[in-house]
Tab-separated table of C-alpha atoms in Angstrom:
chain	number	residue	atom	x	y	z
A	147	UNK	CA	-22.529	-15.015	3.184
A	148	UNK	CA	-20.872	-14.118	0.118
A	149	UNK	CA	-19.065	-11.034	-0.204
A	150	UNK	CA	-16.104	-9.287	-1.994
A	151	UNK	CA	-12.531	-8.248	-1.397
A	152	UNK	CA	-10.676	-6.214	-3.593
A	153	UNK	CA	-6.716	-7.166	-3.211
A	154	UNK	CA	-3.452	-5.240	-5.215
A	155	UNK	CA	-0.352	-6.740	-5.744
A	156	UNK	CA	-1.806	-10.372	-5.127
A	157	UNK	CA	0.164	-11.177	-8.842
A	158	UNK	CA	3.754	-12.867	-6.836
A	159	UNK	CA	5.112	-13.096	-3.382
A	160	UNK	CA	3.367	-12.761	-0.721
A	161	UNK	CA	-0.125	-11.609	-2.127
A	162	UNK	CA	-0.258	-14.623	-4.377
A	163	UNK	CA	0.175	-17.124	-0.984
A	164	UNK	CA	-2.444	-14.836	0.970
A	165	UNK	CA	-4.851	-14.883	-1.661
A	166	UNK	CA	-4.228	-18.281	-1.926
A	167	UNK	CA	-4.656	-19.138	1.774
A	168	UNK	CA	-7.852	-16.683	1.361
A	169	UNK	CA	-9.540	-18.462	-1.429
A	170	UNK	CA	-8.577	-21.801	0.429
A	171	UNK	CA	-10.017	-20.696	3.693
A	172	UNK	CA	-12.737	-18.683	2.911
A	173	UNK	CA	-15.043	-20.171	0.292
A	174	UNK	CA	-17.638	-17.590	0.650
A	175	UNK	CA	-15.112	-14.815	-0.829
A	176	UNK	CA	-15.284	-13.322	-4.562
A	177	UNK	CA	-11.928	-12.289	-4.625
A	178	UNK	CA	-11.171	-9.636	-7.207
A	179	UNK	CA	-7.423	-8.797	-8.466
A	180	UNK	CA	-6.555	-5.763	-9.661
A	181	UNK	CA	-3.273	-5.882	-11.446
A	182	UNK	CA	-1.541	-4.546	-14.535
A	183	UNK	CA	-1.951	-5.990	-18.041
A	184	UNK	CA	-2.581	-9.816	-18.782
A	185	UNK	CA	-1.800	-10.773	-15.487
A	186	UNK	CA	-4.815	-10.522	-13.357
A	187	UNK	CA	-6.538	-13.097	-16.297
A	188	UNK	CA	-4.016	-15.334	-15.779
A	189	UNK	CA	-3.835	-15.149	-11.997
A	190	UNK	CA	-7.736	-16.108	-11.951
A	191	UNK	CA	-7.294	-18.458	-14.526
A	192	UNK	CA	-4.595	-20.592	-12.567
A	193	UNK	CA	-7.073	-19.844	-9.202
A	194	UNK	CA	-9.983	-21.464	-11.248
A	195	UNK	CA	-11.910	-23.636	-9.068
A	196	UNK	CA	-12.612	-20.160	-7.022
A	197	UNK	CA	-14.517	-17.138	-7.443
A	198	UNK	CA	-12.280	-14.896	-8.882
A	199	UNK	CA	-12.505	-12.034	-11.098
A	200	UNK	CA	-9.771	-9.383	-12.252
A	201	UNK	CA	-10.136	-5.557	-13.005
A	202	UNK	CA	-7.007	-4.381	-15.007
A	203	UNK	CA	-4.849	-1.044	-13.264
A	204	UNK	CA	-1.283	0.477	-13.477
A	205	UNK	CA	-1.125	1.448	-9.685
A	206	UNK	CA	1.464	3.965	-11.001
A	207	UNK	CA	-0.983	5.895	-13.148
A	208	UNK	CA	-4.285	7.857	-11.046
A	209	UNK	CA	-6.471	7.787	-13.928
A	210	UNK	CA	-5.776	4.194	-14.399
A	211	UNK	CA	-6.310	3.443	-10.430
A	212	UNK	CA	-9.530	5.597	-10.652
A	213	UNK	CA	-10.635	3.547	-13.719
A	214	UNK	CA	-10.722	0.318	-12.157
A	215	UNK	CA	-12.315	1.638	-8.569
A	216	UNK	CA	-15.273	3.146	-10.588
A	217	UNK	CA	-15.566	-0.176	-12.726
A	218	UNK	CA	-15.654	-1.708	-9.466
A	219	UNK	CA	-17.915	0.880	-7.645
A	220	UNK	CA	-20.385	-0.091	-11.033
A	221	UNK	CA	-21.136	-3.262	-10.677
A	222	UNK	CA	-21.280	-3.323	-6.844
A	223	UNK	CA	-24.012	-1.225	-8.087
A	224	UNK	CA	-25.735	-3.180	-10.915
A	225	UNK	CA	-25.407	-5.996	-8.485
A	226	UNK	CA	-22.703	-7.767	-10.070
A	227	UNK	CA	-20.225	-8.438	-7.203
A	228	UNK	CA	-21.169	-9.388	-3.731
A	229	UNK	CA	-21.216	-6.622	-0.516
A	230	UNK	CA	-17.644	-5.240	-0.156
A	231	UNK	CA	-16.124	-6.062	2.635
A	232	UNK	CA	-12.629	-5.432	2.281
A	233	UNK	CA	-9.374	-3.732	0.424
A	234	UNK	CA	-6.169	-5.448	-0.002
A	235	UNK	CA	-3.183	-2.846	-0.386
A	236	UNK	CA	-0.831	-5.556	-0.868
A	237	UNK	CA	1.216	-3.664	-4.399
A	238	UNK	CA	4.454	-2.157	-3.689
A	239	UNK	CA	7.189	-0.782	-5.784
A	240	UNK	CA	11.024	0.327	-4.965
A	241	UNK	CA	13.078	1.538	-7.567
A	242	UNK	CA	16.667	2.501	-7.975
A	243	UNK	CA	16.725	6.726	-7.784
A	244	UNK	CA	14.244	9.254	-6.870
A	245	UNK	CA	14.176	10.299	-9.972
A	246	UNK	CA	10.896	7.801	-11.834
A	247	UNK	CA	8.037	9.898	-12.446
A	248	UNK	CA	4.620	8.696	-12.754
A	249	UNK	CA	2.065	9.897	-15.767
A	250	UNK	CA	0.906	11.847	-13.487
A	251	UNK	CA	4.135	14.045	-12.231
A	252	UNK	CA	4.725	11.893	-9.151
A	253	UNK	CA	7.317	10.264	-7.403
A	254	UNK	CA	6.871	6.808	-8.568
A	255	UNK	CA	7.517	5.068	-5.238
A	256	UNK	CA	5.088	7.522	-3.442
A	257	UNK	CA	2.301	6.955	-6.506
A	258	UNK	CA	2.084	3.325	-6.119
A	259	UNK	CA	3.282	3.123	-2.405
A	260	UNK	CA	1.108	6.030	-0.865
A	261	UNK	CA	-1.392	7.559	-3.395
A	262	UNK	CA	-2.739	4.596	-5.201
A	263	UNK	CA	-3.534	2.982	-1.814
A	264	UNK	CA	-5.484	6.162	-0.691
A	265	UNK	CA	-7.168	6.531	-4.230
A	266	UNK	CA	-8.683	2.927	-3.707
A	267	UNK	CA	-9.592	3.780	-0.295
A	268	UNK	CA	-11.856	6.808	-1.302
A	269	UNK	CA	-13.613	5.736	-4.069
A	270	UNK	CA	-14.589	2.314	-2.214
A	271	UNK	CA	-15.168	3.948	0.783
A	272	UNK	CA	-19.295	4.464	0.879
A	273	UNK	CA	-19.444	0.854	-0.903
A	274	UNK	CA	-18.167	-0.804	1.893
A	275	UNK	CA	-20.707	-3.128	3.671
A	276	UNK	CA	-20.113	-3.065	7.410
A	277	UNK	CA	-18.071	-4.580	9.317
A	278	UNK	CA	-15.351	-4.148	6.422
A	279	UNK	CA	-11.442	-4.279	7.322
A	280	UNK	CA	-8.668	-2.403	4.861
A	281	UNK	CA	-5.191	-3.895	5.462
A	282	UNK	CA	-1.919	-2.204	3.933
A	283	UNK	CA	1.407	-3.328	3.307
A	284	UNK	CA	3.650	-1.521	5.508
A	285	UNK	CA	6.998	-2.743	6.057
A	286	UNK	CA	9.616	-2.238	9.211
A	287	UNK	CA	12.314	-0.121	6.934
A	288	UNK	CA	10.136	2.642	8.404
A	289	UNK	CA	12.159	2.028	11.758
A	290	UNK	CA	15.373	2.816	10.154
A	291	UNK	CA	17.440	0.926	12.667
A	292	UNK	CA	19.806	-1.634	12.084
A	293	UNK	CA	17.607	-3.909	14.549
A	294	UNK	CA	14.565	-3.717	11.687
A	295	UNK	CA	16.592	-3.842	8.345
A	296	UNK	CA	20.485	-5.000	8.959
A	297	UNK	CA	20.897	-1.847	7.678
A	298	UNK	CA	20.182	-2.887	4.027
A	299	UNK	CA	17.503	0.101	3.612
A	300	UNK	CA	18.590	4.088	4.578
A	301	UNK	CA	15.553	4.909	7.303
A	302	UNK	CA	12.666	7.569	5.862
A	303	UNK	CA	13.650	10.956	5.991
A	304	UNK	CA	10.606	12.720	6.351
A	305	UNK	CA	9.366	16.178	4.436
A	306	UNK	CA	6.591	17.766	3.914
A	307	UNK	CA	3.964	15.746	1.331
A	308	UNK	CA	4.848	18.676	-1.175
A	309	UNK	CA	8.453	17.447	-1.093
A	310	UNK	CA	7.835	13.892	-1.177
A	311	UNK	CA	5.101	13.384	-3.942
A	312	UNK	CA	7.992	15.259	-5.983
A	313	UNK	CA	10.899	13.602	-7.912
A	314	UNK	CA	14.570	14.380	-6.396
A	315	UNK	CA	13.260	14.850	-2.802
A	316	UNK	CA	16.625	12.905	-0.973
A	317	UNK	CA	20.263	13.808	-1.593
A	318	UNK	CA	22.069	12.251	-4.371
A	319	UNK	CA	18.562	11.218	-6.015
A	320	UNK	CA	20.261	9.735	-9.054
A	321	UNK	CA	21.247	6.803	-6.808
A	322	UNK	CA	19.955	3.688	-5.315
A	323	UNK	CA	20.141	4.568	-1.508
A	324	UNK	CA	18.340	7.315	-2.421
A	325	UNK	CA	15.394	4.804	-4.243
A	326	UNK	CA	15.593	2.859	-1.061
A	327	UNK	CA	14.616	5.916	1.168
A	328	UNK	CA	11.915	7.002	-1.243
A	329	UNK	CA	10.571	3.262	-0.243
A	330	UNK	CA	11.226	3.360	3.496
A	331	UNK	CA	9.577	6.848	3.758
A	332	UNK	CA	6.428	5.975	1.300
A	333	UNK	CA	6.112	3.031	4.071
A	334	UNK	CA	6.337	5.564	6.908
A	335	UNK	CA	3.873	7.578	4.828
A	336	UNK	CA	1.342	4.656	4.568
A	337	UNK	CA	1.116	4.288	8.360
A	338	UNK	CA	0.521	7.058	8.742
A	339	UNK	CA	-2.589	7.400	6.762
A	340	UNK	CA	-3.516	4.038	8.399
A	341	UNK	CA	-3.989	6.389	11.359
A	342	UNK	CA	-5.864	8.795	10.485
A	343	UNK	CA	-8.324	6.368	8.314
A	344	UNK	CA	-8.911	4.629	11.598
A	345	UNK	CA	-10.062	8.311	12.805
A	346	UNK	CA	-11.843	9.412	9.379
A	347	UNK	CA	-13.375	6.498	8.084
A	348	UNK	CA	-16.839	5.403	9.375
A	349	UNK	CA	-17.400	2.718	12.350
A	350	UNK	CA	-16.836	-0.518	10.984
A	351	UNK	CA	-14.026	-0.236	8.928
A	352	UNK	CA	-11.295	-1.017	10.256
A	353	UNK	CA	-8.051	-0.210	8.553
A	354	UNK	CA	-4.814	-1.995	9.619
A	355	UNK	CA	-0.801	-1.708	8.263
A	356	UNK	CA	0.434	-5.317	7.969
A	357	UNK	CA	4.087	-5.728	8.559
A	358	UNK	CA	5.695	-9.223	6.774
A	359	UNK	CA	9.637	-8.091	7.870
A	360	UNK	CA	11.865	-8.656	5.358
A	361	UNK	CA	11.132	-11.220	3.133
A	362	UNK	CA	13.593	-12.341	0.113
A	363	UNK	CA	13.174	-13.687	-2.862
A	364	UNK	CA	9.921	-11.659	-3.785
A	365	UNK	CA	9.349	-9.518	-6.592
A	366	UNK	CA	10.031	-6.257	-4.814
A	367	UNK	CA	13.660	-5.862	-6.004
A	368	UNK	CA	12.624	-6.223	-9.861
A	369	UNK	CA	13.650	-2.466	-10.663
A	370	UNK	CA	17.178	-3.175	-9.225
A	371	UNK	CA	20.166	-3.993	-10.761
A	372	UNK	CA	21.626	-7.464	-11.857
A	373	UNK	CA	23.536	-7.845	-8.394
A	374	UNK	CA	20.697	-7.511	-6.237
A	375	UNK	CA	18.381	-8.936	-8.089
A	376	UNK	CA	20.681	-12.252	-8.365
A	377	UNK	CA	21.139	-11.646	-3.786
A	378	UNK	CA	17.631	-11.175	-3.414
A	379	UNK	CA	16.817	-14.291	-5.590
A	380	UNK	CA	19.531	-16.698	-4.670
A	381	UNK	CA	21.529	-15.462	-2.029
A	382	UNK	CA	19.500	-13.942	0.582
A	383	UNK	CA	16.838	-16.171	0.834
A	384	UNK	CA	18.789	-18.452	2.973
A	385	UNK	CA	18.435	-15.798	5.991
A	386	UNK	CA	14.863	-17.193	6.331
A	387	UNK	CA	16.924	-20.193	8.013
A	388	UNK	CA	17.508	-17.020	11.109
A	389	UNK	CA	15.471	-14.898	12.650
A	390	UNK	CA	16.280	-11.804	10.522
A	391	UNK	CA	13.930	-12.792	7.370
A	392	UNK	CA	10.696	-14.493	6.845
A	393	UNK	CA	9.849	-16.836	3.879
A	394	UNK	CA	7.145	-15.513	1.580
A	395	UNK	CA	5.212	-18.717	2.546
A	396	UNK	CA	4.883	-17.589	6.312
A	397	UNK	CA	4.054	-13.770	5.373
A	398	UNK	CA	1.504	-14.611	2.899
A	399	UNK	CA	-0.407	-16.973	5.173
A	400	UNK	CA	0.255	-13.917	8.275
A	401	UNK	CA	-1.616	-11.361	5.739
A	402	UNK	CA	-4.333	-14.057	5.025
A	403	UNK	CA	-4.817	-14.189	9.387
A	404	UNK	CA	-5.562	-10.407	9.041
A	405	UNK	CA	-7.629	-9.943	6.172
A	406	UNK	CA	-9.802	-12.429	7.398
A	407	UNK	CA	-9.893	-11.523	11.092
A	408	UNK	CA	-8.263	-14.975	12.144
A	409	UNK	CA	-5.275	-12.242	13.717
A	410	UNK	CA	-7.374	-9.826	16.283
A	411	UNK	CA	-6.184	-6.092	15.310
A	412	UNK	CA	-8.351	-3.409	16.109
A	413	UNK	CA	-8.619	-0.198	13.697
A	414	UNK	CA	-4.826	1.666	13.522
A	415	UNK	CA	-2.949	-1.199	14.342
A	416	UNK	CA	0.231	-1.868	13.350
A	417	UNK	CA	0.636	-6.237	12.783
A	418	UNK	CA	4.048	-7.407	13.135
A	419	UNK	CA	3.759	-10.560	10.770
A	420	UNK	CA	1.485	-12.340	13.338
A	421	UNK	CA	0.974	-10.079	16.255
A	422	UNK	CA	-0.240	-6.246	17.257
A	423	UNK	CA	2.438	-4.313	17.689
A	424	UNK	CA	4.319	-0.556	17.913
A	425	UNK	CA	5.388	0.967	15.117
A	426	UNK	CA	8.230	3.227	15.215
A	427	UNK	CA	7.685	6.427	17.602
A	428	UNK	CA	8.131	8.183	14.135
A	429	UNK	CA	4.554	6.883	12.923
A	430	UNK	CA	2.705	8.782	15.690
A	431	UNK	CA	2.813	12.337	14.610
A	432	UNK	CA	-0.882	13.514	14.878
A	433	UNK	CA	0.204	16.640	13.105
A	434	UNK	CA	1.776	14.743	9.745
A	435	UNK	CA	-0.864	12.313	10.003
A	436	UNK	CA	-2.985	15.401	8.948
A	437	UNK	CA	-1.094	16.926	6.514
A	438	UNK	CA	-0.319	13.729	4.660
A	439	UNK	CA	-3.894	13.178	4.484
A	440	UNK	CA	-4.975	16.349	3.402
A	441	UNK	CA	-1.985	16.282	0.687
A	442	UNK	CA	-3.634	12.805	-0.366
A	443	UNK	CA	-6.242	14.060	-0.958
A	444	UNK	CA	-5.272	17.464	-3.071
A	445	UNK	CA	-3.310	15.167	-5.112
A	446	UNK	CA	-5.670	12.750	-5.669
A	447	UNK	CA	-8.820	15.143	-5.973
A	448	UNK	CA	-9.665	15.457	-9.910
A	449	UNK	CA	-9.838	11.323	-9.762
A	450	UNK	CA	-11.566	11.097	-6.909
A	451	UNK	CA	-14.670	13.529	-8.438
A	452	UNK	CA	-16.698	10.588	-8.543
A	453	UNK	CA	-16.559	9.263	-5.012
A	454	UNK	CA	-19.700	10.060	-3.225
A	455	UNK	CA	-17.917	10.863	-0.166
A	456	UNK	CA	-15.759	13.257	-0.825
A	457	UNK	CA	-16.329	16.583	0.712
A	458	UNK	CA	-17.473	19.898	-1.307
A	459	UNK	CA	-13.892	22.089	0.455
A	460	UNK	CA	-11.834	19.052	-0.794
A	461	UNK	CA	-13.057	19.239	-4.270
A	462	UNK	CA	-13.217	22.973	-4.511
A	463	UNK	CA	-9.368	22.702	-4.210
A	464	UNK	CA	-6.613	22.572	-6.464
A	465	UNK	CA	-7.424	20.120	-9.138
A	466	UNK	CA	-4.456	18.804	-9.941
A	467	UNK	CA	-0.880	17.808	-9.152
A	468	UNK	CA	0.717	21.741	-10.174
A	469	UNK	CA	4.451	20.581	-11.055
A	470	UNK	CA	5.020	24.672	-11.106
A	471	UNK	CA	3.881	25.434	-7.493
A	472	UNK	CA	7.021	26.124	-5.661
A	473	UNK	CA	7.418	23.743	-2.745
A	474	UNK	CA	7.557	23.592	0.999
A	475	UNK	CA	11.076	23.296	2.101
A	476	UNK	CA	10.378	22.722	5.835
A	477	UNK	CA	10.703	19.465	7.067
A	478	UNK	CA	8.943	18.677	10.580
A	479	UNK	CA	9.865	17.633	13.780
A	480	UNK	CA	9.428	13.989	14.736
């Protein structure tokens, strides 16, 4: 039976083997891209042969991200697309400070990373058809061990969602190790919201964090500077010869196994490239589970006005993100 999948960040990398793989595998998919500019045309156009479609966004912008789910939410309704039956949070973004703001007054890395993500979510929500699955791109730097990331990546250093939706949130923000915790912790930040959809969202969607380990040569690092841009391109790809690093090959065909069910996860899992597994101790934190959601969706609220199932008490709240509202300086326990 024919049905839809909405997929992010499906332009390079990984996402471009999954979708590949999903296309491939499942011929009964309309798989739609959403990605920035000329390049979700030119994606479908090179997976011709498929049904594909594109819906342009700039993950980094709210208005933009709640532009394309309504477009999409439309013509599910007019009948255009197939039955929804799943989300694809594949995008990601890393830069090299804390400093990149959004349009919208955001931490860049938690816009894309976090809020963008959670934006989708809502505003597809009530036009899933059951059983649906929503699978996000985690990654292990939310261990912040040397085990997980060689020690490449500074582990998350967790605030409160006040803090981290704001620029400058990690000491020495003007740098890159600072960049690479705002990307660790927006990681630690999606699993957690993984969690508390599974508890939220209604029975039969699923949503599961997918993580592909380190994977070189992708286009994650394409903020960075000439040096690591020239590692992560020609150096460090030969650690996929070890068991430290996975090619982008293997972790695009592992995301493919979850999106379409061919890897068993039930709702709130954490998938280690192929398998169920723990995330870090960290990720289970009931209490910030909360929180972050309830931050989500403040932040996210005067985009969201048009999703159906958003609750009167959230949209009675504050409107917007207020830059001038003076933050909460506690962080909390792990």
């Amino acid at each position: 039976m024919q049905h839809t999948l909405v997929m992010t960040g499906a332009s390079r990398g990984i996402g471009r083997v999954a979708a590949e793989h999903i296309l491939r595998r499942s011929p009964d998919t309309h798989l739609l891209l959403v990605a920035r500019g000329s390049s979700g045309a030119r994606l479908a156009a090179e997976l011709s042969g498929h049904t594909v479609s594109h819906v342009p966004a700039d993950l980094g912008s709210l208005e933009s991200v709640h532009s394309a789910a309504t477009g999409i939410r439309d013509r599910l309704d007019r009948g255009e697309l197939p039955p929804l039956r799943g989300f694809v949070g594949n995008a990601g973004t890393q830069y090299t400070d804390a400093l990149t703001e959004s349009p919208d007054g955001f931490e860049a890395t938690f816009a894309v990373n976090v809020l963008a993500n959670h934006l989708f979510v809502r505003l597809l929500q009530d036009r899933f058809a059951v059983p649906a699955r929503i699978v996000i791109t985690a990654s292990d730097t939310h261990f912040g061990d040397l085990r997980h990331n060689l020690g490449m990546v500074p582990g998350p250093a967790w605030k409160s969602p006040n803090l981290l939706a704001r620029t400058g949130a990690f000491p020495r923000p003007h740098t890159a190790a600072a960049g690479r915790t705002a990307y660790s912790t927006s990681k630690l930040a999606a699993i957690h919201l993984v969690h508390e959809y599974a508890r939220r969202l209604p029975a039969g969607i699923d949503a599961v964090a997918y993580n592909p380990g380190f994977v070189p040569g992708t286009g994650l690092a394409r903020n960075a500077g000439p040096v690591t841009r020239f590692a992560m391109r020609r150096i460090l790809p030969v650690m996929t010869l070890t068991p430290f690093a996975i090619g982008r090959r293997a972790a695009g065909r592992y995301l493919a196994d979850i999106v379409l069910g061919t890897t068993p996860a039930p709702t709130g899992s954490y998938v280690d490239r192929s398998r169920v597994a723990r995330s870090s101790e960290e990720s289970y934190d009931p209490r910030r589970e909360h929180e972050l959601w309830e931050a989500a969706e403040r932040f996210t609220a005067a985009y969201a006005a048009g999703a159906d199932a958003l609750s009167d008490d959230v949209l009675s709240g504050s409107p917007r993100w207020d830059r001038t509202a003076p933050a909460d300086s506690g962080e909390h326990d792990s």
